[in-house]
Amino acid sequence: MLLRVCLIAALLACYVLLSCASEHEKRKGEEFQSNDKNAASNIKVKRNNSTVHDGKSKVVTPKKKVKKTGSKRISVRPKGDASCTRLGGICQPNRYICQGRYLKDKCSGAKTRQCCMPVGAWSVLCAGHHNNRVRACDVHGCGAFNSKRGNGLHKAVDLVCDDYGIVNAPFSGSLAGPVSRKDPAGNQFDGVKLLSD
C-alpha cells in the first residue's frame, strides 16, 4: 500500500514538473516571437547619398523611388447612419422591400445596407401611381437637382412620375388638381395645385 502511494506521488510530481517545463517553453517561444516582431519594427534604414572621399570626385545621384504596392484599402462609407436618418430614411439591407427608394453610401456597414427613403406624404402626387418614386438627394438638398438657392438648400422633394414629369414642392401636402396660368407675354403655364398639410 505504501509503495502504491509513493508511486502515485512520484507520478504526480513528474506530471507537475513536465507541465511547468512545457509552459516555460511556450512562454519562451512567445517572447522570442514578440522580440522578432519588435526587432523588425525597430529597424530603421536611412539613405546615405554621400560617398567616402577617396580622392576621386564622383557625382552622387539619389536612387529611384520605388512605388509601394498593396496599399491599404480606404473606405469612404460613413461611420454611422446619421446621414440617412437626417434625410428621414432608415438603414436596412437592400434585400428588404423599400416603399420609396434606396440611396447608396448613406449607411455604415456592408454595401448591401442602404438608406430606404420612404415616399411618405408624397405618395399621393402623380395620382399615387405605383411607378412613381422619390428622386435621391444631391449636394444641393432634396429637390431640383444641381440648382442652388442662394446660400440655402432647396428642401423640396422631386417625384418622378411615370410620364417622367417632375413635381417639386417644399412642403408635405396633397394633390388638389391641375392648374394653368397665362402670363402677360402669352405663355401658358400648366401645373398641379398642392395643398399643404
Tab-separated table of C-alpha atoms in Angstrom:
chain	number	residue	atom	x	y	z
A	1	MET	CA	0.000	0.000	0.000
A	2	LEU	CA	2.805	2.395	0.906
A	3	LEU	CA	4.502	1.517	-2.352
A	4	ARG	CA	1.376	2.488	-4.319
A	5	VAL	CA	1.131	5.858	-2.552
A	6	CYS	CA	4.822	6.582	-3.237
A	7	LEU	CA	4.415	5.605	-6.894
A	8	ILE	CA	1.346	7.838	-7.333
A	9	ALA	CA	3.149	10.745	-5.596
A	10	ALA	CA	6.169	10.301	-7.882
A	11	LEU	CA	3.950	10.241	-10.992
A	12	LEU	CA	2.140	13.375	-9.823
A	13	ALA	CA	5.459	15.150	-9.213
A	14	CYS	CA	6.666	14.173	-12.714
A	15	TYR	CA	3.410	15.431	-14.245
A	16	VAL	CA	3.674	18.786	-12.451
A	17	LEU	CA	7.325	19.198	-13.483
A	18	LEU	CA	6.590	18.345	-17.128
A	19	SER	CA	3.619	20.712	-17.335
A	20	CYS	CA	5.706	23.532	-15.793
A	21	ALA	CA	8.522	22.848	-18.252
A	22	SER	CA	6.176	22.877	-21.255
A	23	GLU	CA	4.556	26.110	-20.026
A	24	HIS	CA	8.019	27.653	-19.691
A	25	GLU	CA	8.888	26.608	-23.258
A	26	LYS	CA	5.655	28.163	-24.538
A	27	ARG	CA	6.408	31.476	-22.841
A	28	LYS	CA	9.970	31.415	-24.090
A	29	GLY	CA	8.741	30.814	-27.661
A	30	GLU	CA	6.229	33.666	-27.392
A	31	GLU	CA	8.902	36.019	-26.059
A	32	PHE	CA	11.195	35.018	-28.907
A	33	GLN	CA	8.476	35.712	-31.484
A	34	SER	CA	7.492	39.043	-29.936
A	35	ASN	CA	11.154	40.067	-29.790
A	36	ASP	CA	11.442	39.283	-33.502
A	37	LYS	CA	8.386	41.428	-34.227
A	38	ASN	CA	9.751	44.304	-32.170
A	39	ALA	CA	13.139	43.970	-33.788
A	40	ALA	CA	11.604	44.096	-37.250
A	41	SER	CA	9.574	47.178	-36.399
A	42	ASN	CA	12.515	48.952	-34.750
A	43	ILE	CA	14.843	48.634	-37.725
A	44	LYS	CA	15.188	51.967	-39.480
A	45	VAL	CA	17.059	52.499	-42.682
A	46	LYS	CA	18.478	55.874	-43.569
A	47	ARG	CA	19.527	56.805	-47.060
A	48	ASN	CA	23.115	57.920	-47.305
A	49	ASN	CA	23.879	59.672	-50.579
A	50	SER	CA	27.359	60.695	-49.503
A	51	THR	CA	30.425	58.754	-50.501
A	52	VAL	CA	33.694	58.205	-48.770
A	53	HIS	CA	36.236	60.724	-50.033
A	54	ASP	CA	38.813	58.637	-51.768
A	55	GLY	CA	40.422	61.396	-53.833
A	56	LYS	CA	38.207	60.774	-56.861
A	57	SER	CA	35.251	63.043	-57.422
A	58	LYS	CA	32.021	61.206	-58.067
A	59	VAL	CA	28.591	62.602	-58.763
A	60	VAL	CA	26.109	61.239	-56.311
A	61	THR	CA	22.601	60.785	-57.662
A	62	PRO	CA	19.697	59.843	-55.481
A	63	LYS	CA	18.251	56.409	-56.063
A	64	LYS	CA	14.955	55.994	-57.891
A	65	LYS	CA	11.905	55.875	-55.693
A	66	VAL	CA	10.062	52.585	-55.709
A	67	LYS	CA	6.306	52.716	-55.823
A	68	LYS	CA	4.654	50.812	-52.979
A	69	THR	CA	2.150	48.163	-53.883
A	70	GLY	CA	-0.513	46.621	-51.762
A	71	SER	CA	-1.627	49.911	-50.250
A	72	LYS	CA	-4.318	49.909	-47.618
A	73	ARG	CA	-7.859	49.994	-48.891
A	74	ILE	CA	-9.620	53.184	-47.930
A	75	SER	CA	-13.337	53.046	-47.338
A	76	VAL	CA	-15.470	56.123	-47.820
A	77	ARG	CA	-18.524	54.686	-46.193
A	78	PRO	CA	-19.946	56.679	-43.281
A	79	LYS	CA	-19.217	55.586	-39.721
A	80	GLY	CA	-22.827	55.915	-38.651
A	81	ASP	CA	-26.347	56.095	-40.007
A	82	ALA	CA	-26.811	59.818	-39.280
A	83	SER	CA	-26.584	60.875	-42.938
A	84	CYS	CA	-29.535	58.602	-43.710
A	85	THR	CA	-31.668	59.451	-40.677
A	86	ARG	CA	-31.129	63.199	-41.259
A	87	LEU	CA	-32.837	62.748	-44.637
A	88	GLY	CA	-35.709	60.897	-42.983
A	89	GLY	CA	-34.656	57.444	-44.146
A	90	ILE	CA	-33.853	54.198	-42.399
A	91	CYS	CA	-30.814	51.942	-42.938
A	92	GLN	CA	-31.636	48.364	-43.825
A	93	PRO	CA	-30.367	45.553	-46.072
A	94	ASN	CA	-31.401	46.239	-49.673
A	95	ARG	CA	-32.955	42.777	-49.954
A	96	TYR	CA	-35.916	44.158	-47.970
A	97	ILE	CA	-38.734	45.921	-49.792
A	98	CYS	CA	-38.476	49.713	-49.615
A	99	GLN	CA	-41.696	51.656	-50.222
A	100	GLY	CA	-39.622	54.570	-51.521
A	101	ARG	CA	-36.135	54.462	-52.976
A	102	TYR	CA	-32.746	53.169	-51.808
A	103	LEU	CA	-29.870	55.651	-51.526
A	104	LYS	CA	-26.320	54.284	-51.643
A	105	ASP	CA	-23.386	55.283	-49.384
A	106	LYS	CA	-25.541	56.742	-46.601
A	107	CYS	CA	-25.322	53.834	-44.122
A	108	SER	CA	-22.465	52.223	-42.235
A	109	GLY	CA	-21.669	48.546	-42.519
A	110	ALA	CA	-21.889	46.319	-45.567
A	111	LYS	CA	-22.576	47.766	-49.022
A	112	THR	CA	-25.866	45.878	-49.102
A	113	ARG	CA	-27.037	48.053	-46.181
A	114	GLN	CA	-28.649	51.091	-47.805
A	115	CYS	CA	-30.829	54.035	-46.871
A	116	CYS	CA	-34.520	53.495	-47.603
A	117	MET	CA	-36.173	56.862	-48.282
A	118	PRO	CA	-39.909	56.454	-47.777
A	119	VAL	CA	-42.320	58.222	-50.109
A	120	GLY	CA	-44.427	59.385	-47.152
A	121	ALA	CA	-46.822	62.234	-47.875
A	122	TRP	CA	-45.603	62.420	-51.452
A	123	SER	CA	-47.238	59.141	-52.448
A	124	VAL	CA	-50.462	60.974	-53.313
A	125	LEU	CA	-48.728	63.020	-56.008
A	126	CYS	CA	-49.000	61.990	-59.649
A	127	ALA	CA	-52.283	60.217	-58.830
A	128	GLY	CA	-50.446	57.846	-56.457
A	129	HIS	CA	-49.224	55.651	-59.311
A	130	HIS	CA	-47.100	52.700	-58.131
A	131	ASN	CA	-44.347	53.518	-60.664
A	132	ASN	CA	-43.709	56.923	-59.122
A	133	ARG	CA	-40.633	57.236	-56.943
A	134	VAL	CA	-38.836	59.841	-54.860
A	135	ARG	CA	-35.636	61.005	-56.510
A	136	ALA	CA	-32.453	60.895	-54.449
A	137	CYS	CA	-30.958	63.952	-52.777
A	138	ASP	CA	-27.792	65.625	-54.006
A	139	VAL	CA	-25.320	68.122	-52.522
A	140	HIS	CA	-27.803	70.952	-53.015
A	141	GLY	CA	-30.506	69.233	-50.984
A	142	CYS	CA	-33.544	67.174	-51.834
A	143	GLY	CA	-35.271	68.687	-54.803
A	144	ALA	CA	-34.422	70.148	-58.178
A	145	PHE	CA	-31.052	68.609	-58.878
A	146	ASN	CA	-27.981	70.838	-59.194
A	147	SER	CA	-29.960	74.021	-58.683
A	148	LYS	CA	-28.572	76.296	-55.987
A	149	ARG	CA	-30.895	78.506	-53.970
A	150	GLY	CA	-28.532	81.302	-52.955
A	151	ASN	CA	-26.750	80.257	-49.785
A	152	GLY	CA	-29.563	77.964	-48.710
A	153	LEU	CA	-30.545	74.468	-49.723
A	154	HIS	CA	-33.551	73.647	-51.848
A	155	LYS	CA	-35.563	71.490	-49.472
A	156	ALA	CA	-38.169	70.091	-51.814
A	157	VAL	CA	-38.704	66.503	-52.833
A	158	ASP	CA	-38.657	65.552	-56.500
A	159	LEU	CA	-41.119	62.940	-57.617
A	160	VAL	CA	-40.531	61.355	-60.981
A	161	CYS	CA	-43.914	60.463	-62.420
A	162	ASP	CA	-44.495	57.685	-64.898
A	163	ASP	CA	-44.662	60.301	-67.666
A	164	TYR	CA	-41.205	61.470	-66.449
A	165	GLY	CA	-42.557	64.820	-65.321
A	166	ILE	CA	-41.244	66.193	-62.026
A	167	VAL	CA	-43.328	67.696	-59.230
A	168	ASN	CA	-41.390	69.937	-56.808
A	169	ALA	CA	-42.912	71.071	-53.531
A	170	PRO	CA	-41.067	72.318	-50.409
A	171	PHE	CA	-43.796	71.058	-48.060
A	172	SER	CA	-45.869	67.979	-47.455
A	173	GLY	CA	-49.301	68.074	-48.950
A	174	SER	CA	-51.832	66.561	-51.268
A	175	LEU	CA	-52.686	66.933	-54.925
A	176	ALA	CA	-55.748	69.144	-55.492
A	177	GLY	CA	-55.880	69.038	-59.272
A	178	PRO	CA	-54.499	70.703	-62.381
A	179	VAL	CA	-54.000	74.463	-62.668
A	180	SER	CA	-52.931	76.710	-65.517
A	181	ARG	CA	-51.930	80.340	-65.829
A	182	LYS	CA	-51.207	82.609	-68.755
A	183	ASP	CA	-48.607	85.369	-68.297
A	184	PRO	CA	-48.766	88.809	-69.988
A	185	ALA	CA	-46.430	87.584	-72.757
A	186	GLY	CA	-48.962	84.901	-73.679
A	187	ASN	CA	-47.057	81.898	-72.251
A	188	GLN	CA	-49.251	79.152	-70.837
A	189	PHE	CA	-48.055	77.537	-67.569
A	190	ASP	CA	-49.670	74.237	-66.639
A	191	GLY	CA	-49.157	72.610	-63.274
A	192	VAL	CA	-50.785	70.953	-60.306
A	193	LYS	CA	-52.344	72.526	-57.249
A	194	LEU	CA	-50.828	71.269	-53.996
A	195	LEU	CA	-52.487	71.741	-50.619
A	196	SER	CA	-50.154	71.736	-47.623
A	197	ASP	CA	-50.941	69.591	-44.595
